Short mmCIF file of C-alpha atoms and ligand atoms in Angstrom, two decimals:
data_model
loop_
_atom_site.label_atom_id
_atom_site.label_comp_id
_atom_site.label_asym_id
_atom_site.label_seq_id
_atom_site.Cartn_x
_atom_site.Cartn_y
_atom_site.Cartn_z
CA MET A 1 83.92 92.12 64.03
CA THR A 2 80.32 93.21 64.09
CA SER A 3 79.81 96.87 64.89
CA PRO A 4 78.64 97.94 68.36
CA ILE A 5 76.15 100.29 66.64
CA TRP A 6 72.57 99.39 67.58
CA HIS A 7 70.60 100.36 64.49
CA PRO A 8 67.13 101.95 64.62
CA TYR A 9 64.02 99.89 63.89
CA ALA A 10 66.26 96.88 63.18
CA HIS A 11 65.38 93.29 63.87
CA LEU A 12 68.65 92.15 65.36
CA LYS A 13 68.37 88.52 64.36
CA SER A 14 67.55 89.07 60.71
CA GLN A 15 69.17 92.42 59.93
CA ALA A 16 71.57 92.54 57.00
CA PRO A 17 74.92 94.26 57.55
CA SER A 18 74.54 98.00 56.92
CA PRO A 19 76.51 99.31 53.96
CA LYS A 20 79.02 102.02 54.90
CA VAL A 21 78.49 105.47 53.38
CA VAL A 22 81.70 107.36 52.69
CA GLY A 23 80.40 110.51 51.01
CA GLY A 24 77.71 112.11 48.92
CA GLU A 25 77.13 114.65 46.18
CA GLY A 26 73.77 116.04 45.05
CA PRO A 27 71.01 113.42 45.21
CA ARG A 28 73.46 110.50 45.57
CA PHE A 29 75.60 109.03 48.30
CA THR A 30 78.58 106.75 47.81
CA LEU A 31 79.33 103.48 49.56
CA GLU A 32 82.68 102.07 50.60
CA THR A 33 82.21 99.48 47.82
CA GLY A 34 82.27 102.30 45.26
CA GLU A 35 78.52 102.00 44.57
CA SER A 36 76.73 105.30 44.08
CA LEU A 37 73.09 105.26 45.19
CA LEU A 38 70.41 107.74 44.16
CA ASP A 39 68.62 108.51 47.42
CA ALA A 40 64.84 108.27 46.92
CA THR A 41 64.17 109.08 50.59
CA CYS A 42 66.59 112.02 51.06
CA SER A 43 67.68 110.36 54.31
CA TRP A 44 64.38 110.19 56.18
CA TRP A 45 63.08 113.24 54.28
CA CYS A 46 65.47 115.84 55.64
CA MET A 47 68.31 116.20 53.07
CA ILE A 48 66.21 118.43 50.83
CA HIS A 49 69.26 119.98 49.10
CA GLY A 50 70.99 116.63 48.66
CA TYR A 51 74.50 115.89 49.86
CA ARG A 52 77.53 118.19 50.07
CA HIS A 53 75.70 121.34 49.02
CA ARG A 54 78.43 124.00 48.73
CA ARG A 55 76.53 126.84 50.38
CA LEU A 56 75.38 124.75 53.32
CA VAL A 57 78.82 123.27 53.94
CA GLU A 58 80.40 126.73 53.83
CA ALA A 59 77.79 128.20 56.19
CA ILE A 60 78.69 125.56 58.77
CA GLN A 61 82.41 126.18 58.26
CA ARG A 62 82.06 129.95 58.70
CA GLN A 63 79.91 129.55 61.81
CA ALA A 64 82.31 126.95 63.25
CA ASP A 65 85.08 129.49 62.92
CA GLU A 66 83.07 132.07 64.91
CA LEU A 67 81.06 130.16 67.53
CA CYS A 68 80.16 126.46 67.62
CA HIS A 69 77.95 126.51 70.66
CA VAL A 70 76.71 128.63 73.50
CA MET A 71 73.77 128.08 75.86
CA LEU A 72 70.52 129.89 75.12
CA GLY A 73 69.74 130.14 78.83
CA GLY A 74 70.13 133.83 79.61
CA LEU A 75 72.18 134.43 76.42
CA THR A 76 71.48 134.92 72.76
CA HIS A 77 73.49 135.07 69.53
CA GLU A 78 73.16 136.39 66.02
CA SER A 79 72.33 133.15 64.15
CA ALA A 80 69.52 132.15 66.55
CA ASP A 81 68.08 135.65 66.52
CA ARG A 82 68.16 135.88 62.72
CA LEU A 83 66.70 132.39 62.29
CA ALA A 84 63.83 133.12 64.69
CA ARG A 85 62.98 136.26 62.67
CA GLU A 86 63.17 134.36 59.39
CA LEU A 87 60.90 131.58 60.68
CA VAL A 88 58.35 134.16 61.80
CA ARG A 89 58.54 135.73 58.32
CA VAL A 90 58.01 132.50 56.33
CA THR A 91 55.47 130.68 58.52
CA PRO A 92 51.73 131.47 58.51
CA GLU A 93 50.78 134.96 59.72
CA GLY A 94 50.56 135.20 63.50
CA LEU A 95 53.19 132.67 64.57
CA ASN A 96 55.48 135.24 66.19
CA HIS A 97 57.42 133.32 68.84
CA VAL A 98 60.03 130.60 68.38
CA PHE A 99 61.21 127.98 70.89
CA PHE A 100 64.21 126.00 69.63
CA SER A 101 65.04 122.39 70.45
CA ASP A 102 67.15 119.62 69.00
CA SER A 103 64.83 117.15 67.25
CA GLY A 104 61.34 116.75 65.90
CA SER A 105 60.22 114.60 68.83
CA VAL A 106 61.43 117.13 71.35
CA GLY A 107 59.83 119.94 69.34
CA MET A 108 56.52 118.08 69.69
CA GLU A 109 57.05 117.49 73.41
CA VAL A 110 57.58 121.23 73.76
CA ALA A 111 54.37 121.91 71.82
CA MET A 112 52.31 119.60 74.05
CA LYS A 113 53.78 120.99 77.27
CA MET A 114 53.08 124.51 76.03
CA ALA A 115 49.44 123.60 75.36
CA VAL A 116 48.94 122.02 78.79
CA GLN A 117 50.57 124.94 80.60
CA TYR A 118 48.64 127.46 78.50
CA HIS A 119 45.32 126.04 79.73
CA TYR A 120 46.64 125.72 83.28
CA LEU A 121 47.62 129.37 83.34
CA ARG A 122 44.18 130.34 82.03
CA GLY A 123 42.50 128.47 84.86
CA LYS A 124 41.59 125.29 82.97
CA PRO A 125 43.98 122.69 84.41
CA ALA A 126 41.65 119.81 83.45
CA LYS A 127 42.46 120.42 79.77
CA HIS A 128 45.61 118.34 79.94
CA ARG A 129 44.87 115.59 77.42
CA MET A 130 45.57 115.65 73.71
CA LEU A 131 43.28 114.80 70.81
CA THR A 132 45.23 113.05 68.09
CA LEU A 133 44.45 111.03 64.97
CA MET A 134 44.74 107.40 64.04
CA LYS A 135 47.65 106.86 61.58
CA ALA A 136 49.51 109.71 63.30
CA TYR A 137 53.24 109.66 63.90
CA HIS A 138 54.73 112.38 66.09
CA GLY A 139 58.04 110.88 67.26
CA ASP A 140 59.57 108.19 69.43
CA THR A 141 59.92 109.82 72.89
CA ALA A 142 57.38 108.84 75.55
CA GLY A 143 55.14 111.89 75.20
CA CYS A 144 55.16 111.51 71.42
CA MET A 145 54.57 107.75 71.44
CA ALA A 146 51.40 108.40 73.41
CA VAL A 147 49.95 110.45 70.53
CA CYS A 148 51.01 108.08 67.73
CA ASP A 149 48.55 105.59 66.27
CA PRO A 150 48.25 103.07 69.12
CA GLU A 151 47.57 100.05 66.93
CA GLU A 152 49.34 100.49 63.61
CA GLY A 153 52.13 102.45 65.24
CA MET A 154 55.39 100.93 66.34
CA HIS A 155 54.74 101.49 70.01
CA SER A 156 51.86 99.22 71.03
CA LEU A 157 54.01 97.27 73.49
CA PHE A 158 54.54 100.46 75.50
CA ALA A 159 50.82 101.07 76.00
CA GLY A 160 51.01 100.45 79.75
CA PHE A 161 53.80 102.98 80.15
CA LEU A 162 52.10 105.83 78.29
CA PRO A 163 49.59 108.50 79.32
CA GLN A 164 46.13 108.13 77.80
CA HIS A 165 44.88 110.57 75.20
CA TYR A 166 41.87 110.82 72.88
CA PHE A 167 41.95 109.53 69.32
CA ALA A 168 39.80 110.46 66.33
CA PRO A 169 39.69 108.39 63.13
CA ALA A 170 42.28 109.21 60.48
CA PRO A 171 40.86 111.44 57.75
CA THR A 172 39.56 109.44 54.80
CA ALA A 173 38.88 112.15 52.19
CA GLY A 174 41.87 112.68 49.86
CA PHE A 175 43.74 115.88 48.99
CA GLU A 176 41.36 116.82 46.16
CA ALA A 177 38.24 116.25 48.26
CA GLY A 178 35.74 119.10 48.41
CA GLU A 179 34.10 120.62 51.43
CA ASP A 180 31.21 118.13 51.43
CA GLU A 181 33.49 115.14 51.21
CA VAL A 182 35.45 116.04 54.36
CA GLN A 183 32.28 116.50 56.39
CA ALA A 184 32.23 112.92 57.68
CA ASP A 185 35.85 113.24 58.84
CA LEU A 186 35.08 116.53 60.58
CA ASP A 187 31.96 115.07 62.17
CA ALA A 188 34.15 112.36 63.70
CA LEU A 189 36.43 115.04 65.17
CA ARG A 190 33.42 116.95 66.45
CA GLY A 191 32.10 113.81 68.12
CA VAL A 192 35.23 113.41 70.24
CA LEU A 193 35.37 117.12 71.05
CA GLU A 194 31.73 117.28 72.10
CA ALA A 195 32.22 114.37 74.46
CA HIS A 196 35.62 115.29 75.93
CA HIS A 197 36.52 118.94 75.23
CA GLU A 198 36.70 119.75 78.92
CA LYS A 199 39.71 117.49 79.16
CA ILE A 200 41.28 118.25 75.77
CA GLY A 201 44.01 120.91 75.55
CA ALA A 202 45.06 120.53 71.94
CA LEU A 203 44.29 118.79 68.67
CA LEU A 204 47.49 117.56 67.02
CA MET A 205 47.91 116.71 63.39
CA GLU A 206 50.39 116.28 60.61
CA PRO A 207 48.54 118.60 58.21
CA LEU A 208 47.62 117.12 54.79
CA LEU A 209 50.13 114.26 54.99
CA GLN A 210 50.32 111.72 57.80
CA ALA A 211 53.82 110.62 57.01
CA ALA A 212 55.38 107.73 58.95
CA GLY A 213 51.92 106.40 59.85
CA GLY A 214 51.29 105.42 56.24
CA LEU A 215 51.47 108.50 53.99
CA ASN A 216 47.75 109.15 54.35
CA MET A 217 46.68 112.36 52.63
CA THR A 218 43.80 114.70 53.31
CA SER A 219 42.26 117.92 52.04
CA PRO A 220 42.90 121.56 52.97
CA HIS A 221 39.18 121.68 53.83
CA TYR A 222 39.88 119.30 56.67
CA LEU A 223 42.44 121.73 58.08
CA ARG A 224 39.98 124.63 57.88
CA GLY A 225 37.28 122.56 59.53
CA ALA A 226 39.68 121.49 62.29
CA ARG A 227 40.62 125.14 62.88
CA ALA A 228 36.95 126.09 63.32
CA LEU A 229 36.29 123.18 65.69
CA CYS A 230 39.29 124.08 67.84
CA ASP A 231 38.03 127.65 68.17
CA GLU A 232 34.56 126.42 69.06
CA PHE A 233 35.79 124.08 71.82
CA ASP A 234 38.65 126.20 73.23
CA VAL A 235 41.23 123.68 72.08
CA LEU A 236 44.62 124.66 70.66
CA LEU A 237 45.50 123.48 67.16
CA ILE A 238 49.02 122.08 66.83
CA PHE A 239 50.43 121.40 63.38
CA ASP A 240 53.30 118.94 63.34
CA GLU A 241 55.03 120.11 60.15
CA VAL A 242 58.21 118.19 60.94
CA ALA A 243 57.77 116.18 57.71
CA THR A 244 55.52 118.50 55.68
CA GLY A 245 57.39 121.74 56.36
CA PHE A 246 59.75 123.28 53.81
CA GLY A 247 58.00 122.32 50.62
CA ARG A 248 57.18 118.63 50.88
CA THR A 249 53.48 119.09 50.05
CA GLY A 250 54.10 121.63 47.27
CA LYS A 251 53.86 124.83 49.32
CA MET A 252 56.33 126.06 51.91
CA PHE A 253 54.08 124.68 54.64
CA ALA A 254 51.05 122.40 54.45
CA ALA A 255 49.13 125.08 56.38
CA ASP A 256 49.60 127.41 53.39
CA HIS A 257 47.29 125.20 51.26
CA ALA A 258 44.44 126.05 53.63
CA ASP A 259 45.41 129.58 54.74
CA VAL A 260 45.15 128.36 58.29
CA THR A 261 47.31 129.51 61.19
CA PRO A 262 47.66 126.86 63.90
CA ASP A 263 48.22 128.05 67.46
CA ILE A 264 51.46 126.09 67.61
CA MET A 265 53.56 124.69 64.79
CA VAL A 266 56.55 122.36 64.91
CA LEU A 267 59.36 122.26 62.34
CA SER A 268 62.41 120.02 62.10
CA LYS A 269 63.69 117.61 59.39
CA GLY A 270 64.04 120.08 56.46
CA LEU A 271 64.72 123.02 58.80
CA THR A 272 68.50 122.69 58.54
CA GLY A 273 68.35 121.02 55.14
CA GLY A 274 69.18 117.90 57.14
CA TYR A 275 72.75 119.07 57.82
CA LEU A 276 72.32 119.20 61.63
CA GLY A 277 69.63 118.11 64.05
CA HIS A 278 67.37 120.93 65.15
CA ALA A 279 63.72 121.89 65.65
CA ALA A 280 61.56 124.93 66.20
CA THR A 281 58.20 125.18 67.97
CA LEU A 282 56.39 128.35 66.95
CA ALA A 283 53.50 129.93 68.85
CA THR A 284 51.05 132.76 68.31
CA ASP A 285 50.87 135.87 70.50
CA HIS A 286 47.74 134.42 72.07
CA VAL A 287 49.57 131.33 73.34
CA HIS A 288 52.77 133.20 74.22
CA ASP A 289 51.01 135.96 76.11
CA ALA A 290 49.28 133.51 78.43
CA PHE A 291 52.76 132.89 79.87
CA ILE A 292 53.19 136.53 80.87
CA GLY A 293 52.35 136.69 84.58
CA ASP A 294 53.64 137.09 88.09
CA SER A 295 53.65 133.56 89.47
CA GLU A 296 56.57 131.15 89.31
CA LEU A 297 54.35 128.83 87.30
CA HIS A 298 54.35 131.26 84.41
CA ALA A 299 57.87 130.28 83.31
CA PHE A 300 57.97 127.64 80.58
CA MET A 301 60.09 124.90 82.14
CA HIS A 302 61.92 123.42 79.20
CA GLY A 303 65.44 123.98 77.91
CA PRO A 304 67.33 121.43 75.86
CA THR A 305 71.10 121.86 76.18
CA PHE A 306 71.55 122.30 72.45
CA MET A 307 68.57 124.56 71.75
CA GLY A 308 69.51 127.32 69.33
CA ASN A 309 72.84 125.69 68.53
CA PRO A 310 74.72 128.25 66.39
CA LEU A 311 75.87 125.74 63.74
CA ALA A 312 72.31 124.43 63.30
CA CYS A 313 70.81 127.93 63.18
CA ARG A 314 73.37 129.18 60.68
CA VAL A 315 72.87 126.25 58.31
CA ALA A 316 69.08 126.60 58.68
CA LEU A 317 69.38 130.25 57.59
CA GLU A 318 71.42 129.23 54.58
CA SER A 319 68.99 126.42 53.77
CA LEU A 320 66.10 128.87 53.74
CA ALA A 321 68.04 131.35 51.58
CA VAL A 322 68.84 128.63 49.03
CA PHE A 323 65.22 127.45 49.12
CA GLU A 324 63.99 130.90 48.14
CA GLU A 325 66.80 132.03 45.81
CA ASP A 326 66.87 128.78 43.83
CA ASP A 327 63.07 128.64 43.40
CA TYR A 328 62.55 125.36 45.22
CA LEU A 329 58.78 125.66 45.00
CA GLY A 330 59.19 125.69 41.21
CA ARG A 331 61.45 122.63 41.41
CA ILE A 332 58.96 120.84 43.63
CA GLN A 333 56.22 121.55 41.08
CA ALA A 334 58.42 120.00 38.38
CA LEU A 335 59.02 116.92 40.56
CA ASN A 336 55.28 116.71 41.21
CA ASP A 337 54.62 116.73 37.43
CA VAL A 338 56.97 113.78 36.96
CA LEU A 339 55.51 111.83 39.90
CA ARG A 340 51.97 112.32 38.61
CA GLU A 341 52.87 111.38 35.06
CA GLU A 342 54.95 108.33 35.99
CA LEU A 343 52.89 106.92 38.84
CA LEU A 344 49.40 108.42 39.07
CA ASP A 345 48.81 108.31 35.31
CA ASP A 346 50.12 104.76 34.95
CA ALA A 347 46.92 102.76 34.59
CA GLU A 348 48.80 99.46 34.55
CA LEU A 349 50.47 100.17 37.88
CA ARG A 350 47.22 101.26 39.48
CA ALA A 351 45.46 98.14 38.22
CA HIS A 352 48.23 95.80 39.41
CA PRO A 353 46.72 93.16 41.71
CA ASP A 354 49.26 93.89 44.48
CA VAL A 355 48.62 97.64 44.46
CA ALA A 356 45.96 99.08 46.75
CA ASP A 357 46.47 102.77 45.97
CA VAL A 358 48.82 105.29 44.41
CA ARG A 359 49.02 108.81 45.90
CA VAL A 360 51.03 111.90 45.03
CA LEU A 361 51.29 115.22 46.85
CA GLY A 362 54.02 117.79 46.22
CA ALA A 363 57.37 115.99 46.18
CA THR A 364 55.93 112.85 47.78
CA ALA A 365 54.64 109.70 46.11
CA VAL A 366 53.53 106.41 47.57
CA ILE A 367 52.43 103.07 46.22
CA GLU A 368 50.38 101.31 48.88
CA VAL A 369 50.16 97.53 48.63
CA HIS A 370 47.54 95.12 49.99
CA ASP A 371 50.08 92.83 51.62
CA ALA A 372 53.29 94.09 53.24
CA GLU A 373 55.12 90.92 52.12
CA THR A 374 54.81 92.19 48.57
CA LEU A 375 57.59 94.66 49.37
CA GLU A 376 60.05 92.14 50.77
CA GLY A 377 63.28 92.39 48.81
CA VAL A 378 62.48 95.69 47.10
CA ALA A 379 65.39 97.52 48.80
CA GLY A 380 67.93 95.02 47.41
CA PHE A 381 66.22 95.10 44.01
CA ALA A 382 66.52 98.91 43.96
CA ARG A 383 70.12 98.90 45.17
CA ARG A 384 71.17 96.65 42.30
CA GLN A 385 69.83 99.41 40.02
CA GLY A 386 71.62 102.20 41.87
CA VAL A 387 68.65 103.49 43.88
CA TRP A 388 68.19 103.71 47.66
CA LEU A 389 64.59 102.88 48.60
CA ARG A 390 63.48 102.00 52.12
CA PRO A 391 59.83 100.95 52.18
CA PHE A 392 58.03 100.39 55.47
CA GLY A 393 54.83 98.46 56.20
CA HIS A 394 52.52 98.61 53.20
CA TRP A 395 54.21 101.61 51.64
CA LEU A 396 56.76 101.97 48.87
CA TYR A 397 57.40 105.68 48.65
CA THR A 398 59.74 108.37 47.46
CA MET A 399 60.44 111.76 49.01
CA PRO A 400 63.37 112.88 46.88
CA ALA A 401 65.73 115.80 47.49
CA TYR A 402 64.40 118.88 45.69
CA ILE A 403 67.57 119.13 43.59
CA THR A 404 66.80 115.74 41.99
CA SER A 405 66.61 116.09 38.19
CA SER A 406 63.58 114.86 36.23
CA ASN A 407 65.72 112.11 34.73
CA ASP A 408 66.90 110.92 38.12
CA LEU A 409 63.36 111.03 39.47
CA ARG A 410 62.26 108.86 36.53
CA ARG A 411 65.01 106.43 37.47
CA ILE A 412 63.41 106.19 40.91
CA THR A 413 59.85 105.79 39.64
CA ASP A 414 61.03 103.22 37.06
CA VAL A 415 62.54 101.08 39.82
CA MET A 416 59.34 101.39 41.87
CA LYS A 417 57.23 100.32 38.89
CA HIS A 418 59.59 97.57 37.71
CA TRP A 419 59.31 95.91 41.10
CA PHE A 420 55.65 95.26 40.38
CA ASN A 421 56.21 94.27 36.75
CA ALA A 422 58.97 91.90 37.84
CA ARG A 423 56.64 90.26 40.35
CA HIS A 424 54.73 88.69 37.47
CA VAL A 425 57.81 86.64 36.62
CA PRO A 426 58.49 84.22 39.51
CA SER A 427 62.24 83.89 38.78
CA THR A 428 62.94 87.58 39.43
CA SER A 429 60.58 88.10 42.37
CA GLN A 430 62.82 87.97 45.43
C1 LIG B 501 60.23 112.48 61.96
C2 LIG B 501 59.01 113.05 62.59
C3 LIG B 501 58.99 113.39 63.96
C4 LIG B 501 60.14 113.09 64.89
O1 LIG B 501 61.29 113.80 64.56
P1 LIG B 501 62.70 113.29 65.14
O2 LIG B 501 63.65 114.37 64.71
O3 LIG B 501 62.97 111.98 64.49
O4 LIG B 501 62.57 113.20 66.61
C5 LIG B 501 57.85 113.99 64.45
N1 LIG B 501 56.80 114.24 63.66
C6 LIG B 501 56.79 113.94 62.35
C7 LIG B 501 55.59 114.28 61.53
C8 LIG B 501 57.89 113.31 61.76
O5 LIG B 501 57.86 112.98 60.48
#
């Protein structure tokens, strides 16, 4: 019997049956068939410690024994309180207030509502639109779909259902670009702000790495320039660090590369090490204090049932402790060295006729192809070699768990490269 599960992003007519996962250990998970697959994606980028990490499993068990859940409306508890303090400690200076929710999309909805209400409370109710970037991805809920890339994104058919926002071009200067080279990208942002700032409440971006919209990378100078423009036009800066947070770009947060503090910052995916769904929206005193007032409208009207869930908070605390005690930033640097050596420095790969670009940042690498059909069959090809890869669109990428060894990472990059080598021989290209 086919399963009643409706799978995400699946084409129902052509989808292959989904293999059943029965367990996992370190960077691998195991299938019912006995196959063990090295996960090159760490399960949509969140399982940063890999599977069945002792300390994380035990943290959940201990918390489950004490308190599995309690509402955060009018109540608090130790794990939420400690996690909020820890997030304030590790995030950029000035982000002193933490609003919990249950997923990255909802964390972004919270951020956008906060920005709109902030301007309303300061007497600028017209500033209720967002400025977002082409190639952006901020989640799948309605509010988030409206700020995703409207053309490339997965949501174009919903255009009539969504509120209208302002879009600026995606940044074009790469991570290494200097101040001069990002000027054209910043001028494009300025253009939209000059024309529409009276209606714009916040500029949203995935700092340095636009993830699900095509792994587009940009420079820390772009973040600094965006910060200055937001100050000039009285627009809040929102960093969506759902994908970039917790080490993915090589520093704890992408904002750290630029020494920039956004007004609002959203964390999810790696927050709990992937062990439970949760998110945090952080705000500066400046944003928070605008909500201190006498009218009914000063309350922030949002409150997901599972916000501050004790199990999620406890495992997030343990995840952060492991991150720091086991020198994850050092591990990420080692992974980055391998990715650069194996992919960026491979002249043959970069010159391959199917390959448009190869990019590496922190523990992220992507091979972009000219034609998306080039990647058809790559998941099956990888699986036969014991690797789980899940390319999308024009992008074959890896975002491995940080506990992945250099040898295992080379296994992943070898499979990625062999796909292109194999494509020269018609009999093996499938
Ligand atoms: C995954 C992602 C989201 C959405 O998070 P969900 O937990 O899937 O709702 C938002 N923003 C970015 C940058 C993401 O990568």
